PDB file of C-alpha atoms in Angstrom:
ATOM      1  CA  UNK A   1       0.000   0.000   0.000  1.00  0.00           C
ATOM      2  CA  UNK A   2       2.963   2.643   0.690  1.00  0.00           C
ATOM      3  CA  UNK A   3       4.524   2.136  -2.738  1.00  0.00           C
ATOM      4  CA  UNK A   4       1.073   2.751  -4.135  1.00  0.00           C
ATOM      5  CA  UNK A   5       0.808   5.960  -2.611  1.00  0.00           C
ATOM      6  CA  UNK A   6       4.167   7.234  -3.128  1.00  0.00           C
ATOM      7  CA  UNK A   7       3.364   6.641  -6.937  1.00  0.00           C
ATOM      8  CA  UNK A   8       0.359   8.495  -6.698  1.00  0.00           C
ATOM      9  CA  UNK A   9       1.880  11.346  -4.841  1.00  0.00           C
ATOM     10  CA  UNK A  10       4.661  11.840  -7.775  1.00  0.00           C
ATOM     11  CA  UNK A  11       1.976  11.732 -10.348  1.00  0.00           C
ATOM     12  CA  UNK A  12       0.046  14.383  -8.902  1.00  0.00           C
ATOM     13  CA  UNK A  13       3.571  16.328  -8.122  1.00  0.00           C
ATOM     14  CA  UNK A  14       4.489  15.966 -11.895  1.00  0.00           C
ATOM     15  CA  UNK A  15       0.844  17.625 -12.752  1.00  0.00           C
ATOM     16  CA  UNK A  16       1.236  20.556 -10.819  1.00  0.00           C
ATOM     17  CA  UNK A  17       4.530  21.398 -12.299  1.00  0.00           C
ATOM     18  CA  UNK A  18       2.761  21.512 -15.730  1.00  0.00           C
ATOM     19  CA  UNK A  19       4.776  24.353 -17.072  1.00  0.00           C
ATOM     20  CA  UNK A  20       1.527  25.610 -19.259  1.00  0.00           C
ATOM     21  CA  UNK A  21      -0.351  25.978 -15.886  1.00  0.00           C
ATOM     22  CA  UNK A  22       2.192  28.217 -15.138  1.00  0.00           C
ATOM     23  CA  UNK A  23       1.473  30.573 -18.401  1.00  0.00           C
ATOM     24  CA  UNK A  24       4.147  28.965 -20.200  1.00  0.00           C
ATOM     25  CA  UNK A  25       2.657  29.985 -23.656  1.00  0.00           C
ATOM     26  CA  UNK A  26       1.154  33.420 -24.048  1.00  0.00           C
ATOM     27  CA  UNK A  27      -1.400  33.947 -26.435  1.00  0.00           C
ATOM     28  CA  UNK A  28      -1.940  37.801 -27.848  1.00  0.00           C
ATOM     29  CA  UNK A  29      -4.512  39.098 -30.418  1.00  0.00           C
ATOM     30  CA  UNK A  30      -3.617  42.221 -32.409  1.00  0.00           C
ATOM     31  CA  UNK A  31      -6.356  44.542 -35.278  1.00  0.00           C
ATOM     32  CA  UNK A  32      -4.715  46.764 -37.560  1.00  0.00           C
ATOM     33  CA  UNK A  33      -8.203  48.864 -37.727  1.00  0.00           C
ATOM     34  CA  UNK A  34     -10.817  49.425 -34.675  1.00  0.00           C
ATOM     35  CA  UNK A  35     -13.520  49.248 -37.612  1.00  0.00           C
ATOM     36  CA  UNK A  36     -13.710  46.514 -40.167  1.00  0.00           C
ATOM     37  CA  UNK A  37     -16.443  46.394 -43.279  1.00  0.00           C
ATOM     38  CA  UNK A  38     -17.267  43.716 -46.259  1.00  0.00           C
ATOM     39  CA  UNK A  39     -14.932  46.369 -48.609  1.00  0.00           C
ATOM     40  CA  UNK A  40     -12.390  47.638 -45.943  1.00  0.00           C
ATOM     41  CA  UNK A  41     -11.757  44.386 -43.654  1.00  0.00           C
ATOM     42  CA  UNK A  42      -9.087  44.036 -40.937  1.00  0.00           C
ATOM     43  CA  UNK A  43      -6.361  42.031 -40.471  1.00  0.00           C
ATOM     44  CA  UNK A  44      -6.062  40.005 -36.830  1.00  0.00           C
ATOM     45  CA  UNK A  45      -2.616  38.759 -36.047  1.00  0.00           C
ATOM     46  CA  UNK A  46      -3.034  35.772 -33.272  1.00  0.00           C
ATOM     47  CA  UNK A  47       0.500  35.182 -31.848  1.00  0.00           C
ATOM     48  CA  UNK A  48       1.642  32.228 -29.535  1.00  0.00           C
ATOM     49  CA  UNK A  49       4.578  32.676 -27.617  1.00  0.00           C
ATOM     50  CA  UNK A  50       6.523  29.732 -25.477  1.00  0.00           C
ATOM     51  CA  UNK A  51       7.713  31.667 -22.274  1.00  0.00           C
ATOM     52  CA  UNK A  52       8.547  28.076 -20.491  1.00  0.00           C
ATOM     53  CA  UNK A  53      11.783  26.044 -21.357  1.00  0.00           C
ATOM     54  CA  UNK A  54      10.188  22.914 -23.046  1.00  0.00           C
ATOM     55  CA  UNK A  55       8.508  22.476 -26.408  1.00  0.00           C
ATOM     56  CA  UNK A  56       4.394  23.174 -26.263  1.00  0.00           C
ATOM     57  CA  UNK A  57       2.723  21.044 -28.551  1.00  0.00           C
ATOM     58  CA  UNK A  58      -0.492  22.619 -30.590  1.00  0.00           C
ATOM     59  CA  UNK A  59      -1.523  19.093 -31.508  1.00  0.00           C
ATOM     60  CA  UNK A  60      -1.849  17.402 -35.206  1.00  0.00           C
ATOM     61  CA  UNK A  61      -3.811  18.806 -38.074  1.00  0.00           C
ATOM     62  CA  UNK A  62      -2.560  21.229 -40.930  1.00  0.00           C
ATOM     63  CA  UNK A  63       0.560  23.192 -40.495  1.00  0.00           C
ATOM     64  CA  UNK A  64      -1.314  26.724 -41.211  1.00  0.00           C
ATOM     65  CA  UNK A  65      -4.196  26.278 -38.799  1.00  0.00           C
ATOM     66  CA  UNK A  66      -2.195  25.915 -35.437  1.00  0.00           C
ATOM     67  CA  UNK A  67      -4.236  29.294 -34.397  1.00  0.00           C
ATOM     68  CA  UNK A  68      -7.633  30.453 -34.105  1.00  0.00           C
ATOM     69  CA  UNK A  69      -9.226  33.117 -34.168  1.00  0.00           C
ATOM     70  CA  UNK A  70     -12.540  33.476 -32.554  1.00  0.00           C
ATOM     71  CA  UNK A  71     -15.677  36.572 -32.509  1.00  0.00           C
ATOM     72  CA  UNK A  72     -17.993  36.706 -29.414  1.00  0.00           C
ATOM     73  CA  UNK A  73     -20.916  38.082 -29.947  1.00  0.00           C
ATOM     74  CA  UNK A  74     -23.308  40.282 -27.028  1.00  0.00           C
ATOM     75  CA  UNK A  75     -25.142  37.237 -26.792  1.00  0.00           C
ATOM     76  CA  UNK A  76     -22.066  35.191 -25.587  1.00  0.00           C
ATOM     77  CA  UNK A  77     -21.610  33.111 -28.057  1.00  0.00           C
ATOM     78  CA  UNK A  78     -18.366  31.901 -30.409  1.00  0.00           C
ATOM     79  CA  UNK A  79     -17.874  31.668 -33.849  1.00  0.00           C
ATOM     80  CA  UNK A  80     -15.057  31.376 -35.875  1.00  0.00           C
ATOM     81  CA  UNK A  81     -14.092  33.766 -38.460  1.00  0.00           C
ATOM     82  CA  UNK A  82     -15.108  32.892 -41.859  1.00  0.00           C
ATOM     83  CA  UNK A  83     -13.139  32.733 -45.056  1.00  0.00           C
ATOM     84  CA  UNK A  84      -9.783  30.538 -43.331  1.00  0.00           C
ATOM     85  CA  UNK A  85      -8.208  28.220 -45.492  1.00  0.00           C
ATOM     86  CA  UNK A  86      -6.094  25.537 -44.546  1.00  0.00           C
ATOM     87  CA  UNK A  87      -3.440  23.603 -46.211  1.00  0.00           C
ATOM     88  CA  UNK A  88      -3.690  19.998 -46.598  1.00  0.00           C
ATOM     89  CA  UNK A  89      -0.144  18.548 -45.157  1.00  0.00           C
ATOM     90  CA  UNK A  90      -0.780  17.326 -42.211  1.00  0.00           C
ATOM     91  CA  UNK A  91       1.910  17.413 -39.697  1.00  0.00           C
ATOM     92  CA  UNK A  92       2.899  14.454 -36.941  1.00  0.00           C
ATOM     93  CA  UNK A  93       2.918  17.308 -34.441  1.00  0.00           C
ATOM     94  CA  UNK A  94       2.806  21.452 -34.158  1.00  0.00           C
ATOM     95  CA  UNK A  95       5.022  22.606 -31.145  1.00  0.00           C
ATOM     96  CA  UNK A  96       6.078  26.258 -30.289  1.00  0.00           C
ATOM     97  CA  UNK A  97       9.690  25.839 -28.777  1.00  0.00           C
ATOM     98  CA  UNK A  98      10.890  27.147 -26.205  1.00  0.00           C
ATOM     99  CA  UNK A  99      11.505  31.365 -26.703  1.00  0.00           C
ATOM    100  CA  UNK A 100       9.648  31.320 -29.905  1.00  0.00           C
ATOM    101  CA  UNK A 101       6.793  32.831 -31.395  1.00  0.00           C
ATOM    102  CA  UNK A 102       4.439  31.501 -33.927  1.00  0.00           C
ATOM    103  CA  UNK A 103       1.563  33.898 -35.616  1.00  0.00           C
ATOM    104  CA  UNK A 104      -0.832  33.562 -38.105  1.00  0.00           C
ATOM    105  CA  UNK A 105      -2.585  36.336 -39.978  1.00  0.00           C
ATOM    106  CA  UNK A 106      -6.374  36.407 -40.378  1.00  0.00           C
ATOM    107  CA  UNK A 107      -8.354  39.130 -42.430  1.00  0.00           C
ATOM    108  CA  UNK A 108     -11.692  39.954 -41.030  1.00  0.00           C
ATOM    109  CA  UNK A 109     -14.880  41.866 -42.252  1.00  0.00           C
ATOM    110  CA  UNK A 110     -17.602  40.636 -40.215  1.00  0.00           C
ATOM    111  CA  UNK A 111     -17.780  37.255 -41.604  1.00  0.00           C
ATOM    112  CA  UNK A 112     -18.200  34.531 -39.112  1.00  0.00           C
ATOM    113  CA  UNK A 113     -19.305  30.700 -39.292  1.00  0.00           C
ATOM    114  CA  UNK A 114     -22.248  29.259 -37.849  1.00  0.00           C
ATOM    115  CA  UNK A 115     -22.983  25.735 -38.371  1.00  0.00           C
ATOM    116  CA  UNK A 116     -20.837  25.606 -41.286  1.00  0.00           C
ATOM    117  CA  UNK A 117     -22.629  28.374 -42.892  1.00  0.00           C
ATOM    118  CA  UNK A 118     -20.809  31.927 -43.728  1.00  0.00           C
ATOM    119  CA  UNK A 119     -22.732  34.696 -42.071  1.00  0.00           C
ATOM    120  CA  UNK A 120     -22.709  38.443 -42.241  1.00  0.00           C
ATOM    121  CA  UNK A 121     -22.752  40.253 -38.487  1.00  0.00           C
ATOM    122  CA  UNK A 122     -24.816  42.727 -38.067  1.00  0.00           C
ATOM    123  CA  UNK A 123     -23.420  46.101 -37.282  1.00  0.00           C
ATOM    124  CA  UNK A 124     -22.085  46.655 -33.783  1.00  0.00           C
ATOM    125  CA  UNK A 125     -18.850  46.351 -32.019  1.00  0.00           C
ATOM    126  CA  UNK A 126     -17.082  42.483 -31.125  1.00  0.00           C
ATOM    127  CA  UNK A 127     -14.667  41.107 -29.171  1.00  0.00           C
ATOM    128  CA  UNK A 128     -12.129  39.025 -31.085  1.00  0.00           C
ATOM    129  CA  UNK A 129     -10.228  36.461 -28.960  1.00  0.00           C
ATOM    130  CA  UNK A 130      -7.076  34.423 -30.290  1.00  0.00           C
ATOM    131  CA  UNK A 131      -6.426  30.640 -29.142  1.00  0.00           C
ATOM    132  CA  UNK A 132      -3.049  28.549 -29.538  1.00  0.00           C
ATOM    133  CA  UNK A 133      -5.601  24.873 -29.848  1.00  0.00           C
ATOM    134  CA  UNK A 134      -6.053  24.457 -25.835  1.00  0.00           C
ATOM    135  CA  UNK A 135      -3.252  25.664 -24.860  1.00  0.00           C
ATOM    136  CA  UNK A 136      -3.943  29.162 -24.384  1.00  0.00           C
ATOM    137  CA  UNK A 137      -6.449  32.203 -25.296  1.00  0.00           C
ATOM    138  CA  UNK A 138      -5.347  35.889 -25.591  1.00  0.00           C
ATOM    139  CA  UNK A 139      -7.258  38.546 -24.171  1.00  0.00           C
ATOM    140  CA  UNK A 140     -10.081  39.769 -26.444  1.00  0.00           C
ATOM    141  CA  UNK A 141      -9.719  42.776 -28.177  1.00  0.00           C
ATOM    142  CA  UNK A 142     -12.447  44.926 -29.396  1.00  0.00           C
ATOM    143  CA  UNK A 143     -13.538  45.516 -33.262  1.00  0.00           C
ATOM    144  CA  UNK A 144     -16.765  47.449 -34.967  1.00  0.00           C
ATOM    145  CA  UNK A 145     -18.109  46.013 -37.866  1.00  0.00           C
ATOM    146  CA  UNK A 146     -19.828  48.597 -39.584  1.00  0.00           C
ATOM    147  CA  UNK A 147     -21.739  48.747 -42.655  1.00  0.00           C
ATOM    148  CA  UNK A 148     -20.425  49.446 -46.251  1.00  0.00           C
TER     149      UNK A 148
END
């Protein structure tokens, strides 16, 4: 029974020192315009940054896609911005090392999914949040999508 418990207790010690519970990778959102439009969209850099000393993985999928970027709406609700398009390679695994930075660009005009379906917002101002898979989610930053 003591072996079993000394095992247990060095699990649970090797969980807390997680280094991404410790804000290893920090996620930022950035809007080159505070109002965005079908004809005069914005572009949204989402940046990852490893702050820890060991390699954050982002998961498998498509080498371009390691990022998101997300629009929350007054109703609480998340879509993703419409219009991203992936490349096909698909990569064993996507890891931010440790001290660098990986961003992607995204160009918004009010265009989100829903339900696999592009949609239009309405006019009004959005907060735009950036996320590195689960590993992390930036602070959201405000846009107005206005009419053309």
């Amino acid at each position: 029974m003591g072996r079993l418990s000394i095992v247990l207790l060095l699990g649970l010690t090797a969980c807390a020192l997680d280094p991404l519970e410790r804000g290893a990778l920090t996620v930022t959102t950035s809007v080159n315009r505070s109002d965005v439009s079908e004809s005069n969209p914005g572009i949204v850099q989402v940046s990852a940054h490893n702050m820890s000393g060991v390699p954050v993985s982002l998961g498998m999928g498509s080498s371009s896609c390691a990022l998101s970027l997300w629009v929350l709406t007054e109703a609480g609700q998340r879509h993703p911005v419409a219009g991203r398009i992936c490349t096909m390679d698909l990569v064993r695994d996507r890891e931010v090392l440790p001290g660098d930075r990986r961003t992607e660009s995204f160009e918004f005009d009010g265009s989100v999914a829903v339900d696999g379906v592009v949609r239009r917002l309405e006019p009004n101002t959005y907060r735009l949040i950036g996320t590195a898979a689960d590993k992390g989610e930036s602070p959201a930053v405000e846009v107005r999508v206005v009419a053309d």
